[in-house]
Structure formats: C-alpha cells, structure tokens
Amino acid sequence: MLSHRQLFFEHVAQTSTDPLALEIESAEGIYLYASDGKKYVDLVSGVSVSNVGHAHPEVVKAVQNQAAKHMHLMVYGEMIQSPQVRYAELLTSELAAQLNTVYYVNSGSEAIEGAMKLAKRATGRSGVVAFRNAYHGGTQGALSILGDEVLKNAFRPLLPGITHLNFNVPEELSKIDKTTACVVVEPVQAEAGIIVPDTSYMQQLRARCDEVGALLIFDEIQTGFGRTGKLFAHEHYDVVPDIMTIAKSMGGGMPIGAFVADKQLMNQLTYNPALGHITTFGGHPVSCAAALASLEIILRDELTQRANEVGDIFRQKMKHPRIKNVRGKGLFLAVDLDDVFIPDFMKYAAENGIIFDPFLFNSEAFRIAPPLIISNEQATEIAEKLLGLIDAFVNKHV
Ligand code: PMP
C-alpha cells in the first residue's frame, strides 16, 4: 500500500517544485500538529488561513450549525440567506459609508476579477493600472495585472491595456489617465516583501483617480481583518477606495471572498443587458457563517490591537547581527536577513518546528504573520527561538 506521502507526490498536483509535504493531522490556535506527533508554529496564517487561529471553537460551532441548517440553495444572489445578510450588515457597519454593499465570491482571485469587471462596466473604459511586484491572484484577469512580466509569460495573451507603475513613486501617477477604468493596488504590498507606502503617496493616488475618473480598487486580501493593526489597511492613510477586495482571513479558515463598493456602483453588475458576475457558490452560507463568527471575534477580542502589541514584541526582539531590517505594520512583518539563503533557512526552520511561507518577489526576507490570537508569551518564545535558529543556521553554513 502506498503511503500518504507517496500518494501526495503521485496524484496530488503541486504548485511548488519542492513542497514541504508535512502531513498535518490537526491544528489549533497558532499550532499545527503533524501525523507523527510533531508540533509546528504557524507563521503563515496571515497569508492563507485565519486571523482568529485554527479551529477557533466559535468558528467551528458556526460552521457546524449552519451546515446542519442548509448548505446551498441556488446560484448566488437569488435567495435571502441569513449568514450573508448578517455578515454584510456587520462588515459594512465597520467601513466608510460608501463601502456599503458586498458582492460575495469564492476566493481572492475571483474578487479581483469581479472588481475589475465592475470598474470596466461602470466607467466604460478598459485600461487597468497596477504595480510592479504586486500579486492579485492566479486567474487570467488577476494574472494579467501580476507585477512581474516573466512569471506570466507562459500564459499570454492576457488582458490588453494593462500599465504597471513602480509602487510609492508619485511621479508615475500621471500615467493614470482618462483611459483608465481602475487602479488595482495593495495598501501594503505583500508578496513584494511587505512594502508600506507613504501616506502622502496613497492620498495622491486617490486624488489622481478622482481627477481622471478612474476607480480605485484596494486589494485587502492579505492586509484585511486586523492584520496590519487596523481593521483594514487603507485606514492607515485615511483613504477610502471605490472598491475593496477581501478574502483569505475573511472566512476564518473557510473559502470565501468578496468585493465591496457603493450600492449605486454595485448595481452596474445587474444582468441588464450584459451578464453581471455570476457565481454558483459565492457567499456559501457555511462560509458566511464562519466569516461572521470570525469578524465578531476580531472585533470583540480587539485583535487589531493585539496585532500592534505582538508586532511590537517581534520588532523589539528580532535583533541579530544578520537581521538587517524588520518592516511592516501590525503583525504583518518582513525580516530582512543579510547573506542568508532564505529558502534554505525556511526548510531549516520547518525541521525545527516553525513554518514560513516565502515571498513571491523577495528572497531576502521572511514573513511573520501568525494568527492574531497569539499571546505575548508565545510571541516572545517564538522570537527567541527564531534568533536561535538564525544563529544555528548561520553557524552551520559558514
Ligand atoms: N491578492 C493578494 C494580495 C493575495 O495575497 C492573494 C493570494 N495570495 C490573492 C489576491 C488571490 O487570492 P486567492 O488565492 O484566494 O485567489
């Protein structure tokens, strides 16, 4: 009989050439437990899973309760489903007045697709401006705006009319013009290695979009739900987008995404005469129930505040001759290492119980983005362990 590991390599498609291939049996809080009994710290959850931690009892209960009531009724938007309406009410009550209507989808990529379609439909324009070293998803439209030409070469032709700007460079904003339907931007660039722009830059970006009638789309898929120390990262700049995309931590571990805009703008997606954005499983009630529980926990337990406090602990502790810089906001941090091959360091850390995820566009830094429910004691212990691992790794590789 083949082992699970053999079956994994035999029959399950992989996206990396060298997967970690740990078999995780269960997960709780900030920890993952492997089938061989080994325990791992999850420093990746901000990228992929849940800001409220694994198997949060309230999220689990919400999922179980909703699954027992009903799972799926019809193509999205035809029926009133209580988890959808309750979530939309709570989410929009936390947002600026013009972000008042939620279009549910299944993933981050789909949220980006829907947001770009909405912008094209509303403006009657086709140009899209995005940024170098940005990542917005793997579907064809999202891939078209990927901020790296080589990585998307195999998939051309992609969407026409895409312009890429250097991030945080005000002089380039004049390239946004009257042919631009929308500008898609991460309020903190994630895969570029946690790049925080200047407040004045984000405000100039908003002003330029207003000047030429382009819609501003903020991709908060990685930065949302408290990760950067505000509920959404655009609050740091006092800039409100026309459309905001969310996913990842939105679902507390369940798959879901959405784009959020003003009601009048969103109405452009009604099917008349062109198709709107049809999605079968978007806003799945079980995912919405999980999203609702997760957002309630984030607000009640003040996890945005936790992100700031724990972020400060890591910033204070992560001091080492090989650490060049720690940057980011809240609990969304990048640690630059001098003369250390990050992929090898990540493997070494995994062998020693700490799981990272590499940045797509930066191989000189690692990311610290654990669940926001992490305690001060856990953060201190992990930071100390990381310093020890850097020491041991460097000594091993001299
Ligand atoms: N935008 C950003 C900023 C992301 O980090 C990601 C996922 N890494 C996406 C969009 C795409 O989300 P998904 O993988 O859910 O399609």
mmCIF file of C-alpha atoms and ligand atoms in Angstrom, residues 46-48 106-112 134-139 142 186 188-191 219-223 245 247-248 256-257 357 367, ligand 1:
data_model
loop_
_atom_site.group_PDB
_atom_site.id
_atom_site.type_symbol
_atom_site.label_atom_id
_atom_site.label_comp_id
_atom_site.label_asym_id
_atom_site.label_seq_id
_atom_site.Cartn_x
_atom_site.Cartn_y
_atom_site.Cartn_z
ATOM 1 C CA GLY A 46 -1.970 35.754 7.679
ATOM 2 C CA VAL A 47 -1.299 34.696 4.123
ATOM 3 C CA SER A 48 -3.573 31.780 3.871
ATOM 4 C CA ASN A 106 -15.297 32.241 -3.589
ATOM 5 C CA SER A 107 -11.714 33.461 -3.466
ATOM 6 C CA GLY A 108 -9.341 36.375 -3.664
ATOM 7 C CA SER A 109 -8.717 35.919 -7.374
ATOM 8 C CA GLU A 110 -12.431 35.929 -8.075
ATOM 9 C CA ALA A 111 -12.900 39.077 -6.001
ATOM 10 C CA ILE A 112 -10.268 40.783 -8.170
ATOM 11 C CA ALA A 134 2.061 43.050 -6.965
ATOM 12 C CA TYR A 135 0.221 39.740 -6.673
ATOM 13 C CA HIS A 136 -3.556 39.634 -7.093
ATOM 14 C CA GLY A 137 -4.325 36.010 -7.945
ATOM 15 C CA GLY A 138 -3.969 33.211 -10.426
ATOM 16 C CA THR A 139 -6.969 33.554 -12.734
ATOM 17 C CA ALA A 142 -5.740 38.705 -11.934
ATOM 18 C CA GLU A 186 -2.405 46.592 -2.284
ATOM 19 C CA VAL A 188 0.655 47.329 1.862
ATOM 20 C CA GLN A 189 2.403 45.310 -0.838
ATOM 21 C CA ALA A 190 2.535 41.755 0.438
ATOM 22 C CA GLU A 191 4.446 39.464 -1.921
ATOM 23 C CA ASP A 219 -6.768 44.654 -2.626
ATOM 24 C CA GLU A 220 -7.078 43.971 1.130
ATOM 25 C CA ILE A 221 -6.990 40.213 0.637
ATOM 26 C CA GLN A 222 -3.813 39.807 2.659
ATOM 27 C CA THR A 223 -3.936 43.019 4.690
ATOM 28 C CA THR A 245 -11.463 43.198 -2.322
ATOM 29 C CA ALA A 247 -10.772 37.001 1.014
ATOM 30 C CA LYS A 248 -8.309 34.755 2.894
ATOM 31 C CA ILE A 256 -14.852 32.912 0.630
ATOM 32 C CA GLY A 257 -14.108 36.282 -0.936
ATOM 33 C CA ASP A 357 5.831 30.984 3.551
ATOM 34 C CA ARG A 367 7.405 36.914 6.789
HETATM 35 N N1 PMP B 1 -4.492 39.294 -3.642
HETATM 36 C C1 PMP B 1 -3.500 39.137 -2.744
HETATM 37 C C2 PMP B 1 -2.845 40.343 -2.149
HETATM 38 C C3 PMP B 1 -3.089 37.842 -2.383
HETATM 39 O O1 PMP B 1 -2.100 37.688 -1.495
HETATM 40 C C4 PMP B 1 -3.744 36.724 -2.954
HETATM 41 C C5 PMP B 1 -3.347 35.305 -2.567
HETATM 42 N N2 PMP B 1 -2.037 35.103 -2.232
HETATM 43 C C6 PMP B 1 -4.773 36.932 -3.875
HETATM 44 C C7 PMP B 1 -5.122 38.234 -4.186
HETATM 45 C C8 PMP B 1 -5.506 35.790 -4.515
HETATM 46 O O2 PMP B 1 -6.296 35.129 -3.600
HETATM 47 P P1 PMP B 1 -6.750 33.609 -3.827
HETATM 48 O O3 PMP B 1 -5.523 32.765 -3.732
HETATM 49 O O4 PMP B 1 -7.754 33.354 -2.743
HETATM 50 O O5 PMP B 1 -7.374 33.528 -5.172
#
